[in-house]
CSV table of C-alpha atoms and ligand atoms in Angstrom, one decimal:
chain,number,residue,atom,x,y,z
A,1,MET,CA,121.2,105.8,37.3
A,2,MET,CA,123.8,103.4,35.7
A,3,ASP,CA,126.9,102.3,37.5
A,4,MET,CA,129.9,104.1,36.0
A,5,THR,CA,133.0,102.0,36.6
A,6,THR,CA,134.1,98.7,38.0
A,7,HIS,CA,136.0,100.5,40.8
A,8,ASP,CA,132.9,102.3,42.0
A,9,HIS,CA,131.3,98.9,42.0
A,10,ALA,CA,133.9,97.4,44.3
A,11,PRO,CA,132.8,96.7,47.9
A,12,ILE,CA,133.8,98.5,51.1
A,13,ALA,CA,135.6,96.2,53.5
A,14,VAL,CA,134.8,96.4,57.2
A,15,PHE,CA,136.2,94.4,60.0
A,16,ASP,CA,136.1,93.9,63.8
A,17,SER,CA,137.0,91.1,66.2
A,18,GLY,CA,133.3,90.4,66.7
A,19,LEU,CA,129.8,91.6,66.7
A,20,GLY,CA,130.6,95.2,67.7
A,21,GLY,CA,131.6,96.1,64.2
A,22,LEU,CA,128.2,95.2,62.9
A,23,THR,CA,126.8,98.4,64.5
A,24,VAL,CA,129.2,100.3,62.2
A,25,LEU,CA,128.3,98.2,59.2
A,26,ALA,CA,124.6,99.0,59.8
A,27,ALA,CA,125.3,102.7,60.0
A,28,LEU,CA,127.4,102.5,56.8
A,29,HIS,CA,124.6,100.7,55.0
A,30,ARG,CA,122.0,103.4,56.2
A,31,ARG,CA,124.3,106.2,55.1
A,32,LEU,CA,125.5,104.6,51.8
A,33,PRO,CA,122.6,102.2,50.8
A,34,SER,CA,123.9,101.7,47.2
A,35,GLU,CA,127.3,100.5,48.3
A,36,SER,CA,128.2,96.8,48.7
A,37,PHE,CA,130.0,95.7,51.9
A,38,VAL,CA,132.1,92.8,52.8
A,39,PHE,CA,132.4,92.4,56.6
A,40,PHE,CA,134.7,90.1,58.6
A,41,ALA,CA,134.2,89.3,62.3
A,42,ASP,CA,137.1,87.3,63.9
A,43,ARG,CA,134.8,85.8,66.4
A,44,ALA,CA,137.0,82.7,66.9
A,45,ARG,CA,139.6,84.9,68.5
A,46,VAL,CA,137.5,87.6,70.2
A,47,PRO,CA,138.2,89.5,72.5
A,48,TYR,CA,141.4,90.9,71.0
A,49,ALA,CA,141.9,93.2,74.0
A,50,SER,CA,143.0,90.5,76.3
A,51,LEU,CA,145.9,89.6,73.9
A,52,SER,CA,149.3,91.1,73.6
A,53,PRO,CA,149.8,94.0,71.2
A,54,ALA,CA,151.9,91.7,68.9
A,55,LEU,CA,149.1,89.1,68.7
A,56,ILE,CA,146.4,91.8,68.2
A,57,THR,CA,148.5,93.2,65.3
A,58,ARG,CA,149.0,89.7,63.8
A,59,TYR,CA,145.2,88.9,63.9
A,60,ALA,CA,144.2,92.3,62.7
A,61,CYS,CA,146.6,92.0,59.7
A,62,GLU,CA,145.3,88.5,58.9
A,63,SER,CA,141.7,89.9,58.9
A,64,ALA,CA,142.8,92.8,56.7
A,65,GLY,CA,144.6,90.3,54.4
A,66,PHE,CA,141.4,88.2,54.0
A,67,LEU,CA,139.4,91.4,53.1
A,68,SER,CA,142.1,92.6,50.8
A,69,GLU,CA,141.5,89.5,48.7
A,70,GLN,CA,137.9,90.8,48.1
A,71,THR,CA,139.5,93.8,46.2
A,72,PRO,CA,137.6,96.5,48.1
A,73,LYS,CA,137.8,100.2,47.1
A,74,ALA,CA,138.1,101.3,50.8
A,75,ALA,CA,138.3,99.7,54.2
A,76,VAL,CA,136.9,100.5,57.6
A,77,ILE,CA,138.5,99.3,60.9
A,78,ALA,CA,135.3,98.9,63.0
A,79,CYS,CA,137.4,98.1,66.1
A,80,ASN,CA,138.8,100.7,68.4
A,81,THR,CA,141.4,98.3,69.8
A,82,VAL,CA,142.8,97.6,66.4
A,83,SER,CA,142.7,101.3,65.6
A,84,ALA,CA,144.7,102.1,68.7
A,85,VAL,CA,147.1,99.2,68.6
A,86,ALA,CA,147.7,98.3,64.9
A,87,LEU,CA,146.6,101.1,62.7
A,88,ARG,CA,149.8,101.5,60.7
A,89,GLU,CA,150.3,97.8,60.2
A,90,VAL,CA,146.7,97.3,59.0
A,91,GLU,CA,147.0,100.2,56.6
A,92,GLY,CA,150.2,98.5,55.3
A,93,VAL,CA,148.2,95.4,54.4
A,94,LEU,CA,145.2,97.1,52.8
A,95,LYS,CA,146.4,99.1,49.8
A,96,VAL,CA,143.2,101.2,49.7
A,97,PRO,CA,142.1,104.2,51.8
A,98,VAL,CA,141.5,103.0,55.4
A,99,ILE,CA,139.1,104.8,57.8
A,100,ASN,CA,139.3,103.8,61.4
A,101,VAL,CA,136.6,104.3,64.1
A,102,LEU,CA,138.8,106.1,66.6
A,103,HIS,CA,139.5,109.3,64.9
A,104,PRO,CA,136.0,110.2,63.7
A,105,THR,CA,134.7,109.4,67.2
A,106,ALA,CA,137.3,111.6,68.9
A,107,ALA,CA,136.5,114.4,66.4
A,108,ALA,CA,132.8,114.1,67.2
A,109,ALA,CA,133.4,114.2,70.9
A,110,ALA,CA,135.6,117.3,70.5
A,111,ARG,CA,132.7,119.0,68.6
A,112,VAL,CA,130.1,118.1,71.3
A,113,THR,CA,131.8,118.8,74.6
A,114,ARG,CA,131.2,122.2,76.3
A,115,ASN,CA,132.9,121.7,79.6
A,116,LYS,CA,136.0,120.0,78.2
A,117,ARG,CA,135.4,116.9,80.3
A,118,ILE,CA,135.1,113.7,78.3
A,119,GLY,CA,134.6,110.1,79.5
A,120,VAL,CA,136.0,107.2,77.5
A,121,LEU,CA,134.8,103.7,77.9
A,122,ALA,CA,137.1,101.3,76.1
A,123,THR,CA,138.8,98.0,76.2
A,124,ASN,CA,141.9,97.7,78.5
A,125,ALA,CA,144.1,97.5,75.5
A,126,THR,CA,142.8,100.8,74.1
A,127,VAL,CA,142.9,102.5,77.5
A,128,LYS,CA,146.5,101.4,77.9
A,129,ARG,CA,147.5,102.9,74.5
A,130,ASN,CA,146.1,106.3,75.6
A,131,THR,CA,145.2,107.1,72.0
A,132,TYR,CA,141.9,108.7,72.8
A,133,SER,CA,143.5,111.0,75.3
A,134,VAL,CA,146.3,112.0,72.9
A,135,VAL,CA,144.0,112.6,70.0
A,136,LEU,CA,141.4,114.5,72.2
A,137,ASN,CA,144.2,116.7,73.6
A,138,GLU,CA,145.2,117.7,70.1
A,139,LEU,CA,141.7,118.6,69.2
A,140,VAL,CA,140.6,120.2,72.5
A,141,PRO,CA,143.6,121.7,74.3
A,142,GLY,CA,143.2,121.4,78.1
A,143,VAL,CA,140.6,118.6,77.8
A,144,GLU,CA,140.2,116.4,80.8
A,145,VAL,CA,139.8,112.7,79.7
A,146,THR,CA,138.6,110.1,82.2
A,147,SER,CA,139.1,106.6,80.7
A,148,GLN,CA,137.7,103.4,82.0
A,149,GLY,CA,138.4,99.8,80.8
A,150,CYS,CA,135.3,97.6,80.7
A,151,PRO,CA,136.6,94.0,80.0
A,152,LEU,CA,133.4,92.2,80.7
A,153,LEU,CA,131.3,94.0,78.1
A,154,VAL,CA,132.7,92.4,74.9
A,155,PRO,CA,132.1,88.8,76.2
A,156,LEU,CA,128.6,89.7,77.2
A,157,VAL,CA,127.8,90.9,73.7
A,158,GLU,CA,129.3,87.8,72.1
A,159,GLU,CA,127.1,85.8,74.4
A,160,GLY,CA,124.1,87.8,73.3
A,161,TRP,CA,123.5,89.0,76.9
A,162,THR,CA,122.9,92.8,76.7
A,163,GLU,CA,119.5,93.2,78.4
A,164,GLY,CA,118.5,92.9,82.0
A,165,ASP,CA,119.8,93.6,85.5
A,166,ILE,CA,123.2,91.9,85.2
A,167,PRO,CA,124.5,93.8,82.2
A,168,ARG,CA,123.0,97.0,83.7
A,169,LEU,CA,124.8,96.6,87.0
A,170,ILE,CA,128.1,95.9,85.3
A,171,VAL,CA,127.7,99.0,83.1
A,172,GLU,CA,126.8,101.1,86.2
A,173,HIS,CA,129.9,99.7,88.0
A,174,TYR,CA,132.2,100.7,85.1
A,175,LEU,CA,130.6,104.2,84.9
A,176,GLU,CA,131.3,105.1,88.6
A,177,ARG,CA,134.6,107.0,88.0
A,178,ILE,CA,133.2,108.7,84.9
A,179,GLN,CA,130.2,109.9,86.8
A,180,THR,CA,132.4,111.4,89.5
A,181,ALA,CA,134.4,113.2,86.9
A,182,LYS,CA,131.4,115.4,85.9
A,183,VAL,CA,131.9,114.7,82.1
A,184,ASP,CA,129.4,116.2,79.7
A,185,THR,CA,130.3,113.8,76.9
A,186,VAL,CA,131.0,110.0,76.8
A,187,VAL,CA,132.7,108.1,74.1
A,188,LEU,CA,131.8,104.5,73.6
A,189,GLY,CA,135.4,103.6,72.7
A,190,CYS,CA,134.6,100.0,71.7
A,191,THR,CA,132.1,99.2,69.0
A,192,HIS,CA,130.7,96.4,71.2
A,193,TYR,CA,129.5,99.0,73.7
A,194,GLU,CA,126.9,100.3,71.3
A,195,TYR,CA,124.7,97.4,72.4
A,196,PHE,CA,124.7,98.9,76.0
A,197,ARG,CA,123.9,102.5,74.7
A,198,GLU,CA,120.5,102.7,76.5
A,199,HIS,CA,121.9,101.4,79.8
A,200,ILE,CA,124.8,103.9,79.6
A,201,GLN,CA,122.6,106.8,78.7
A,202,HIS,CA,120.2,106.0,81.5
A,203,ALA,CA,123.0,105.8,84.0
A,204,MET,CA,124.6,109.0,82.9
A,205,GLY,CA,121.4,111.0,82.6
A,206,GLY,CA,119.9,112.9,79.6
A,207,ALA,CA,122.3,115.9,80.0
A,208,VAL,CA,125.3,113.9,79.0
A,209,SER,CA,125.9,113.3,75.3
A,210,LEU,CA,127.0,109.9,74.1
A,211,VAL,CA,129.0,110.1,70.9
A,212,ASP,CA,127.5,108.1,68.0
A,213,THR,CA,130.6,106.2,66.6
A,214,PRO,CA,128.8,104.3,63.9
A,215,ALA,CA,127.2,107.5,62.5
A,216,ALA,CA,130.5,109.5,62.8
A,217,THR,CA,132.4,106.8,61.0
A,218,ALA,CA,129.8,106.5,58.3
A,219,ASP,CA,130.0,110.2,57.6
A,220,GLU,CA,133.8,110.0,57.4
A,221,VAL,CA,133.6,107.1,54.9
A,222,ALA,CA,131.0,109.0,52.8
A,223,ARG,CA,133.4,112.0,52.7
A,224,HIS,CA,136.3,109.9,51.7
A,225,LEU,CA,134.5,108.1,48.9
A,226,GLY,CA,133.8,111.3,47.1
A,227,ASP,CA,133.5,110.5,43.4
A,228,SER,CA,134.0,106.8,43.9
A,229,ARG,CA,130.6,106.3,45.4
A,230,ARG,CA,128.5,103.6,43.7
A,231,ALA,CA,125.8,105.3,41.7
A,232,SER,CA,122.8,103.0,41.7
A,233,ASP,CA,119.2,103.2,42.9
A,234,ARG,CA,119.4,99.5,43.9
A,235,PRO,CA,120.6,98.5,47.4
A,236,GLY,CA,124.1,97.1,47.6
A,237,ARG,CA,124.9,93.6,48.9
A,238,ILE,CA,126.2,92.9,52.4
A,239,ASP,CA,128.4,89.8,52.7
A,240,ILE,CA,129.2,88.9,56.2
A,241,TYR,CA,132.1,86.5,57.0
A,242,SER,CA,132.9,85.2,60.4
A,243,SER,CA,135.5,82.9,61.8
A,244,ASP,CA,132.8,81.5,64.1
A,245,ILE,CA,129.1,81.4,63.4
A,246,SER,CA,126.6,81.2,66.3
A,247,ASP,CA,123.0,82.1,67.1
A,248,ALA,CA,124.1,85.4,68.6
A,249,LEU,CA,125.5,86.4,65.2
A,250,TYR,CA,122.2,85.6,63.4
A,251,ARG,CA,120.2,87.4,66.0
A,252,VAL,CA,122.3,90.6,65.8
A,253,VAL,CA,122.2,90.6,62.0
A,254,GLU,CA,118.4,90.1,62.0
A,255,SER,CA,117.9,93.0,64.4
A,256,LEU,CA,120.3,95.4,62.6
A,257,PHE,CA,119.3,94.9,59.0
A,258,SER,CA,115.7,95.1,57.9
A,259,ASP,CA,116.2,93.8,54.3
A,260,HIS,CA,117.5,90.3,54.8
A,261,SER,CA,117.5,89.5,51.1
A,262,ILE,CA,120.7,91.5,50.6
A,263,VAL,CA,122.6,89.9,53.5
A,264,THR,CA,124.6,86.7,53.4
A,265,ILE,CA,126.4,85.1,56.4
A,266,ASN,CA,129.4,82.9,55.5
A,267,PRO,CA,131.8,80.9,57.6
A,268,VAL,CA,135.5,81.4,57.0
A,269,SER,CA,138.5,79.9,58.9
A,270,SER,CA,140.9,82.2,60.6
B,301,DGL,N1,134.9,96.0,69.1
B,301,DGL,C1,136.2,96.0,69.5
B,301,DGL,C2,136.7,97.4,69.8
B,301,DGL,O1,136.1,98.3,69.3
B,301,DGL,C3,136.4,95.0,70.6
B,301,DGL,C4,137.8,94.6,70.9
B,301,DGL,C5,138.1,93.2,71.5
B,301,DGL,O2,137.9,92.2,70.8
B,301,DGL,O3,138.5,93.2,72.6
B,301,DGL,O4,137.6,97.6,70.5
């Protein structure tokens, strides 16, 4: 099929502070293989969650500004921390529809829970904002939300250290309160935590559902695009920009994308 308009042809912008957002990008590419994506990881300044809300907002708006220059048709905030702290400000910078990871994730959790007890693993900045709790309470009146900050997990991912006993023990430590709360659903409320999905599922047991943020976000983006989907039977391009390039970035990209010929990795200063 032929491409219809230049607008349809425009890429979808996606950004995160680091490697976590790539799990969302991979799900977007699986769900919308004809679309082109431009991704920015602000790895020079990760983790955002240890910064003040003012600085998180400034960095997020700068990332959004860079992506805005690529004239996307839509944008995805693949970072829960930015979604919780700086959503309105980022929407103000990007003059296109903006989909964030937090709301589709909360909606998916609301659909899944049966006992109305939901655990949220997130960065301390996201936990402090209480956004998951507020949104989940709107969707599931009477829901009991147990939130846990996990500050060591983002640095471990950026270091490329997600396997083995040490990450497993750290994950188990962070899960203690959530296990006691008898939740039936767990939200991985930071896109970096996707890399610990197996450890988390193993520690929580098979009866507990882990919400799939990348898939829920990709579904939401597909719904939003409607008629402005790119109609082509050829795969779209994936241009990845990062404010710091390292082996961990190459390794993650290699493991997440099978067709490397459509992917480029480019340095950019932040
Ligand atoms: N992936 C980001 C999130 O979803 C990590 C935030 C950070 O850099 O601290 O919250």
